[in-house]
CSV table of N, CA and C in Angstrom, one decimal:
chain,number,residue,atom,x,y,z
S,17,GLN,N,84.8,86.4,93.0
S,17,GLN,CA,83.2,85.2,92.7
S,17,GLN,C,83.3,84.9,93.3
S,18,VAL,N,82.3,84.1,93.7
S,18,VAL,CA,81.2,84.0,95.3
S,18,VAL,C,80.3,82.3,94.7
S,19,GLN,N,80.6,81.7,95.7
S,19,GLN,CA,79.8,80.3,95.5
S,19,GLN,C,79.3,80.4,96.9
S,20,LEU,N,77.8,79.5,96.2
S,20,LEU,CA,76.6,79.2,96.9
S,20,LEU,C,76.2,77.7,97.3
S,21,ALA,N,76.1,77.3,98.5
S,21,ALA,CA,75.9,75.5,98.5
S,21,ALA,C,74.8,75.6,99.6
S,22,GLU,N,73.9,75.3,99.0
S,22,GLU,CA,72.7,75.2,100.0
S,22,GLU,C,72.2,73.6,100.7
S,23,SER,N,71.8,73.2,101.5
S,23,SER,CA,71.7,72.6,102.3
S,23,SER,C,70.0,72.4,103.3
S,24,GLY,N,69.6,70.6,103.3
S,24,GLY,CA,68.8,71.0,104.2
S,24,GLY,C,67.4,70.2,103.9
S,25,GLY,N,67.3,70.5,102.5
S,25,GLY,CA,66.1,69.8,101.8
S,25,GLY,C,65.7,68.4,102.2
S,26,ASP,N,64.4,68.6,102.6
S,26,ASP,CA,64.3,66.8,102.2
S,26,ASP,C,62.5,67.0,101.8
S,27,SER,N,61.8,65.6,102.2
S,27,SER,CA,60.6,65.1,102.1
S,27,SER,C,59.8,65.2,103.5
S,28,VAL,N,58.8,66.2,103.4
S,28,VAL,CA,58.0,66.0,104.9
S,28,VAL,C,56.4,66.2,104.6
S,29,GLN,N,55.8,66.4,105.8
S,29,GLN,CA,54.7,65.7,105.5
S,29,GLN,C,53.9,67.4,105.9
S,30,ALA,N,52.9,67.5,105.7
S,30,ALA,CA,52.0,68.8,105.4
S,30,ALA,C,51.8,68.9,107.3
S,31,GLY,N,52.2,70.7,107.2
S,31,GLY,CA,52.9,70.7,108.4
S,31,GLY,C,53.8,70.5,109.4
S,32,GLY,N,54.6,70.2,108.6
S,32,GLY,CA,56.3,69.8,109.2
S,32,GLY,C,57.0,71.2,109.1
S,33,SER,N,58.1,71.2,109.5
S,33,SER,CA,59.2,72.1,109.6
S,33,SER,C,60.0,71.4,108.8
S,34,LEU,N,61.1,72.5,108.2
S,34,LEU,CA,62.5,72.3,107.9
S,34,LEU,C,63.7,73.7,108.0
S,35,ARG,N,64.6,73.3,108.0
S,35,ARG,CA,65.8,74.5,108.0
S,35,ARG,C,66.6,74.0,107.0
S,36,LEU,N,66.5,75.4,106.4
S,36,LEU,CA,67.7,74.9,105.3
S,36,LEU,C,69.0,76.1,105.0
S,37,SER,N,69.8,76.0,104.8
S,37,SER,CA,71.0,76.6,104.8
S,37,SER,C,71.8,76.8,103.7
S,38,CYS,N,72.4,77.9,103.3
S,38,CYS,CA,73.1,78.5,102.4
S,38,CYS,C,74.8,78.8,103.1
S,39,ALA,N,75.6,78.1,102.3
S,39,ALA,CA,77.3,78.4,102.9
S,39,ALA,C,77.8,79.4,101.8
S,40,ALA,N,78.4,80.7,102.0
S,40,ALA,CA,78.7,81.4,101.3
S,40,ALA,C,80.4,81.3,100.8
S,41,SER,N,81.1,81.4,100.0
S,41,SER,CA,82.4,81.1,100.2
S,41,SER,C,83.0,81.9,99.1
S,42,GLY,N,84.0,82.5,98.6
S,42,GLY,CA,84.7,83.2,98.1
S,42,GLY,C,85.0,85.0,98.2
S,43,TYR,N,84.7,85.6,97.4
S,43,TYR,CA,84.7,86.8,97.8
S,43,TYR,C,83.9,87.6,98.4
S,44,ILE,N,83.5,87.3,99.2
S,44,ILE,CA,82.2,88.0,100.5
S,44,ILE,C,82.6,89.0,100.8
S,45,SER,N,81.4,90.3,100.5
S,45,SER,CA,81.2,91.5,100.9
S,45,SER,C,81.5,91.4,102.5
S,46,ASN,N,81.6,92.6,103.4
S,46,ASN,CA,81.8,93.0,104.3
S,46,ASN,C,80.2,93.6,104.6
S,47,TRP,N,79.4,93.8,103.3
S,47,TRP,CA,77.8,94.6,103.2
S,47,TRP,C,77.3,93.7,102.0
S,48,TYR,N,76.8,92.7,102.5
S,48,TYR,CA,75.9,92.0,101.5
S,48,TYR,C,74.4,91.3,101.9
S,49,CYS,N,73.4,91.4,100.7
S,49,CYS,CA,72.4,91.2,101.1
S,49,CYS,C,72.5,89.6,100.8
S,50,MET,N,71.2,88.9,100.6
S,50,MET,CA,70.8,87.7,100.3
S,50,MET,C,69.6,86.9,100.5
S,51,ALA,N,69.0,86.1,99.3
S,51,ALA,CA,67.6,86.2,99.2
S,51,ALA,C,67.8,84.4,98.7
S,52,TRP,N,66.2,84.0,99.2
S,52,TRP,CA,66.0,82.2,99.2
S,52,TRP,C,64.6,82.7,98.1
S,53,PHE,N,65.2,81.4,96.7
S,53,PHE,CA,64.3,81.4,96.1
S,53,PHE,C,63.6,80.0,95.6
S,54,ARG,N,62.6,79.9,95.3
S,54,ARG,CA,62.0,78.7,95.0
S,54,ARG,C,61.7,78.7,93.7
S,55,GLN,N,61.9,76.9,92.8
S,55,GLN,CA,61.5,77.0,91.8
S,55,GLN,C,60.4,75.7,91.1
S,56,ALA,N,59.3,75.9,91.3
S,56,ALA,CA,58.4,74.6,90.9
S,56,ALA,C,57.9,74.3,89.6
S,57,PRO,N,57.9,72.8,89.4
S,57,PRO,CA,57.9,72.6,88.1
S,57,PRO,C,57.2,73.0,87.5
S,58,GLY,N,57.3,73.6,86.0
S,58,GLY,CA,56.5,74.1,85.5
S,58,GLY,C,56.0,75.5,85.9
S,59,LYS,N,56.8,76.3,86.9
S,59,LYS,CA,56.6,77.3,87.4
S,59,LYS,C,57.7,78.3,87.2
S,60,GLU,N,57.7,79.9,87.1
S,60,GLU,CA,58.4,80.3,87.1
S,60,GLU,C,59.4,80.7,88.4
S,61,ARG,N,60.7,80.7,88.7
S,61,ARG,CA,61.5,81.0,90.0
S,61,ARG,C,60.6,82.5,90.6
S,62,GLU,N,60.9,82.5,92.0
S,62,GLU,CA,60.0,83.3,93.1
S,62,GLU,C,60.2,83.3,94.2
S,63,GLY,N,60.9,84.7,94.4
S,63,GLY,CA,61.5,84.8,95.6
S,63,GLY,C,60.6,84.5,96.7
S,64,VAL,N,61.6,83.8,98.1
S,64,VAL,CA,60.8,83.9,99.0
S,64,VAL,C,61.3,84.3,100.3
S,65,ALA,N,62.4,85.1,100.2
S,65,ALA,CA,62.1,86.0,101.3
S,65,ALA,C,64.2,86.0,101.0
S,66,GLY,N,64.0,87.7,101.0
S,66,GLY,CA,65.4,88.1,101.5
S,66,GLY,C,66.0,88.9,102.9
S,67,VAL,N,67.0,88.9,102.8
S,67,VAL,CA,67.8,89.7,104.1
S,67,VAL,C,68.5,90.9,103.4
S,68,HIS,N,68.2,92.3,103.5
S,68,HIS,CA,69.5,92.9,103.3
S,68,HIS,C,70.7,93.2,104.2
S,69,ALA,N,71.9,93.7,103.7
S,69,ALA,CA,72.9,93.7,104.8
S,69,ALA,C,72.8,94.7,105.9
S,70,ASN,N,71.7,95.5,106.0
S,70,ASN,CA,71.0,96.3,107.3
S,70,ASN,C,70.3,95.6,108.3
S,71,GLY,N,69.8,94.0,107.7
S,71,GLY,CA,69.2,93.8,108.4
S,71,GLY,C,67.7,93.6,108.0
S,72,ARG,N,67.4,94.3,107.5
S,72,ARG,CA,65.8,94.1,107.1
S,72,ARG,C,65.4,93.5,106.4
S,73,THR,N,64.5,92.2,106.5
S,73,THR,CA,63.9,91.6,105.7
S,73,THR,C,62.7,91.7,104.9
S,74,ALA,N,62.5,90.8,103.8
S,74,ALA,CA,61.1,90.7,103.4
S,74,ALA,C,60.9,89.6,102.7
S,75,TYR,N,59.7,89.7,102.7
S,75,TYR,CA,59.1,87.6,102.3
S,75,TYR,C,57.9,87.9,101.3
S,76,ALA,N,57.7,86.7,100.7
S,76,ALA,CA,56.2,86.6,100.2
S,76,ALA,C,55.3,86.4,100.7
S,77,ASP,N,54.5,87.3,100.5
S,77,ASP,CA,52.7,86.8,100.7
S,77,ASP,C,52.8,86.0,101.2
S,78,SER,N,53.1,84.5,100.3
S,78,SER,CA,52.6,83.4,100.7
S,78,SER,C,53.6,82.3,101.8
S,79,VAL,N,54.7,83.0,102.5
S,79,VAL,CA,55.2,82.3,103.6
S,79,VAL,C,55.6,83.1,104.9
S,80,LYS,N,54.7,84.7,104.8
S,80,LYS,CA,54.7,85.7,106.2
S,80,LYS,C,53.9,84.5,106.9
S,81,GLY,N,54.8,84.8,108.4
S,81,GLY,CA,54.3,83.8,109.4
S,81,GLY,C,55.0,82.3,109.6
S,82,ARG,N,55.4,82.1,108.6
S,82,ARG,CA,55.5,80.8,108.4
S,82,ARG,C,57.0,80.7,108.4
S,83,PHE,N,57.6,81.3,107.6
S,83,PHE,CA,59.2,81.3,106.9
S,83,PHE,C,60.1,82.1,107.8
S,84,THR,N,61.3,82.1,108.1
S,84,THR,CA,61.8,83.1,108.9
S,84,THR,C,63.5,82.9,108.1
S,85,ILE,N,63.8,84.3,107.8
S,85,ILE,CA,65.3,84.1,107.4
S,85,ILE,C,66.5,84.8,108.0
S,86,SER,N,67.4,84.1,108.0
S,86,SER,CA,68.0,84.8,108.7
S,86,SER,C,70.2,84.6,108.0
S,87,LYS,N,70.6,85.2,108.5
S,87,LYS,CA,72.2,86.0,108.4
S,87,LYS,C,72.9,85.3,109.3
S,88,ASP,N,74.1,85.0,109.4
S,88,ASP,CA,74.7,85.0,110.0
S,88,ASP,C,76.4,85.7,109.5
S,89,ASN,N,76.7,87.0,109.7
S,89,ASN,CA,77.7,87.0,109.3
S,89,ASN,C,79.0,86.7,109.1
S,90,ALA,N,79.3,86.3,110.4
S,90,ALA,CA,80.4,85.9,110.9
S,90,ALA,C,80.9,84.4,110.1
S,91,LYS,N,80.0,83.9,109.6
S,91,LYS,CA,79.9,82.3,109.7
S,91,LYS,C,79.4,82.5,107.8
S,92,ASN,N,79.0,83.6,107.6
S,92,ASN,CA,78.8,83.7,106.0
S,92,ASN,C,77.7,82.6,105.2
S,93,THR,N,76.7,82.6,106.2
S,93,THR,CA,76.0,81.7,106.3
S,93,THR,C,74.2,82.3,106.0
S,94,LEU,N,73.4,82.0,105.2
S,94,LEU,CA,71.8,82.2,105.3
S,94,LEU,C,71.1,80.6,106.0
S,95,SER,N,70.1,81.4,106.7
S,95,SER,CA,69.0,80.3,106.7
S,95,SER,C,67.4,80.5,106.6
S,96,LEU,N,66.6,79.7,106.4
S,96,LEU,CA,65.3,79.7,106.0
S,96,LEU,C,65.2,78.8,107.0
S,97,GLN,N,64.4,79.2,108.0
S,97,GLN,CA,63.6,78.4,109.0
S,97,GLN,C,61.8,78.1,108.1
S,98,MET,N,61.4,77.0,108.3
S,98,MET,CA,60.4,77.0,107.4
S,98,MET,C,59.6,75.7,108.1
S,99,ASN,N,57.9,76.7,109.1
S,99,ASN,CA,57.3,75.9,109.4
S,99,ASN,C,55.9,75.9,108.8
S,100,ASP,N,55.3,74.7,109.3
S,100,ASP,CA,53.7,74.9,108.9
S,100,ASP,C,54.0,74.4,107.5
S,101,LEU,N,54.8,73.8,106.7
S,101,LEU,CA,55.0,73.6,105.5
S,101,LEU,C,53.5,72.7,104.6
S,102,LYS,N,53.0,73.2,103.9
S,102,LYS,CA,52.2,73.5,102.6
S,102,LYS,C,52.4,72.7,101.3
S,103,PRO,N,51.5,71.5,101.0
S,103,PRO,CA,52.1,71.4,99.4
S,103,PRO,C,52.5,72.1,98.5
S,104,GLU,N,51.8,73.1,98.4
S,104,GLU,CA,52.4,74.4,97.7
S,104,GLU,C,53.5,74.9,98.2
S,105,ASP,N,54.5,74.2,98.7
S,105,ASP,CA,55.9,75.0,99.1
S,105,ASP,C,56.6,74.0,98.5
S,106,THR,N,56.2,72.9,97.9
S,106,THR,CA,57.1,72.3,97.2
S,106,THR,C,57.7,72.7,96.0
S,107,ALA,N,59.2,72.5,96.0
S,107,ALA,CA,60.1,73.1,94.4
S,107,ALA,C,61.5,73.0,95.2
S,108,VAL,N,62.3,73.6,94.5
S,108,VAL,CA,63.6,73.2,94.4
S,108,VAL,C,63.8,75.0,95.1
S,109,TYR,N,64.8,75.0,96.3
S,109,TYR,CA,64.9,76.1,96.8
S,109,TYR,C,66.8,76.7,96.2
S,110,TYR,N,66.9,78.0,96.2
S,110,TYR,CA,68.0,78.4,95.6
S,110,TYR,C,68.1,79.3,96.4
S,111,CYS,N,69.4,79.9,97.2
S,111,CYS,CA,69.5,80.9,97.8
S,111,CYS,C,70.5,81.7,96.8
S,112,ALA,N,70.5,83.2,97.0
S,112,ALA,CA,71.2,84.1,96.2
S,112,ALA,C,71.8,84.8,96.8
S,113,TYR,N,72.5,85.7,96.2
S,113,TYR,CA,73.9,86.9,96.8
S,113,TYR,C,73.5,88.1,95.8
S,114,GLY,N,73.6,89.3,96.5
S,114,GLY,CA,73.5,90.7,96.1
S,114,GLY,C,72.6,91.7,96.5
S,115,CYS,N,73.1,92.6,96.6
S,115,CYS,CA,72.0,93.8,96.7
S,115,CYS,C,71.6,94.5,95.5
S,116,ARG,N,72.0,94.5,94.6
S,116,ARG,CA,71.6,95.2,93.4
S,116,ARG,C,69.8,95.4,93.3
S,117,GLY,N,69.2,94.5,93.7
S,117,GLY,CA,67.5,94.6,93.4
S,117,GLY,C,67.4,95.6,94.8
S,118,TRP,N,67.9,95.1,95.9
S,118,TRP,CA,67.3,96.2,97.0
S,118,TRP,C,67.9,97.0,96.5
S,119,ASN,N,68.6,97.9,95.8
S,119,ASN,CA,69.4,99.5,96.1
S,119,ASN,C,69.0,100.2,94.8
S,120,ALA,N,68.4,99.0,93.7
S,120,ALA,CA,67.8,99.9,92.4
S,120,ALA,C,66.5,100.1,92.5
S,121,GLY,N,65.7,99.3,93.6
S,121,GLY,CA,64.8,99.7,93.4
S,121,GLY,C,63.6,98.8,92.8
S,122,THR,N,64.4,97.9,92.3
S,122,THR,CA,63.4,96.3,91.2
S,122,THR,C,62.9,95.4,92.4
S,123,GLY,N,63.6,95.2,93.8
S,123,GLY,CA,62.9,94.8,94.3
S,123,GLY,C,63.8,93.5,95.0
S,124,TRP,N,63.5,93.1,95.8
S,124,TRP,CA,64.8,91.7,96.6
S,124,TRP,C,64.1,90.6,95.9
S,125,ASN,N,63.3,90.9,95.4
S,125,ASN,CA,63.2,89.8,94.8
S,125,ASN,C,63.0,89.1,92.8
S,126,ALA,N,63.6,90.1,92.4
S,126,ALA,CA,63.8,90.1,91.6
S,126,ALA,C,65.0,89.6,90.7
S,127,ASN,N,64.5,88.5,90.1
S,127,ASN,CA,66.0,86.9,90.2
S,127,ASN,C,66.8,87.5,89.0
S,128,PHE,N,66.6,89.0,88.0
S,128,PHE,CA,67.6,89.2,87.4
S,128,PHE,C,68.8,89.7,87.6
S,129,GLU,N,68.2,90.5,89.1
S,129,GLU,CA,69.3,91.4,89.7
S,129,GLU,C,70.5,90.2,90.5
S,130,TYR,N,70.4,89.0,90.6
S,130,TYR,CA,71.0,88.3,91.4
S,130,TYR,C,72.0,87.5,90.0
S,131,ASP,N,73.7,87.9,91.1
S,131,ASP,CA,74.7,87.2,90.0
S,131,ASP,C,75.2,86.0,90.2
S,132,TYR,N,74.7,85.8,91.6
S,132,TYR,CA,75.2,84.6,92.4
S,132,TYR,C,73.9,83.3,92.8
S,133,TRP,N,74.0,82.4,92.9
S,133,TRP,CA,73.2,81.4,92.9
S,133,TRP,C,73.9,80.2,93.3
S,134,GLY,N,73.4,79.7,93.9
S,134,GLY,CA,73.4,78.1,94.7
S,134,GLY,C,73.0,77.4,93.5
S,135,GLN,N,73.2,75.9,94.1
S,135,GLN,CA,72.3,74.8,92.9
S,135,GLN,C,71.3,74.4,92.9
S,136,GLY,N,70.8,74.7,94.6
S,136,GLY,CA,69.8,74.3,94.8
S,136,GLY,C,69.3,72.9,95.7
S,137,THR,N,68.3,73.3,96.6
S,137,THR,CA,68.1,71.8,97.3
S,137,THR,C,66.4,71.7,97.2
S,138,GLN,N,66.1,70.7,97.1
S,138,GLN,CA,64.8,69.7,96.5
S,138,GLN,C,63.9,69.8,98.4
S,139,VAL,N,63.0,70.6,97.8
S,139,VAL,CA,62.0,70.6,99.3
S,139,VAL,C,60.7,69.7,98.8
S,140,THR,N,60.3,68.7,99.5
S,140,THR,CA,59.0,67.9,98.6
S,140,THR,C,58.1,68.0,100.3
S,141,VAL,N,56.4,68.7,100.1
S,141,VAL,CA,55.9,68.2,101.0
S,141,VAL,C,55.0,67.6,100.8
S,142,SER,N,54.0,66.5,101.3
S,142,SER,CA,52.8,65.5,100.9
S,142,SER,C,52.2,66.3,101.4
S,143,SER,N,50.7,65.8,101.0
S,143,SER,CA,49.5,66.3,102.1
S,143,SER,C,49.3,64.7,103.0
């Protein structure tokens, strides 16, 4: 079992920045992948950014150049630095743990490939 806990969500003005964190605990492999997803009201959960165990990263087109994902293997933490936030970034942000999507070819952003999820943290961006 893996437990994930997100933090850092807040309300900000458009153009502002936030840094989300996700602490992983429990049975953590020494070779693991993680990702950030988000879900806005009335919309499906979508992948925001992912990081493979080998350090490779991937981003949704909508956040490229604005968001940066990073993973600290020593601390078992995942971060998402979000800059130049826009109202359309408003959502609940979730971290997820697992490499299946990367390895199976379904993609890092295939949410059905992740077995472990955090409870989410709310990000609200006002114009």
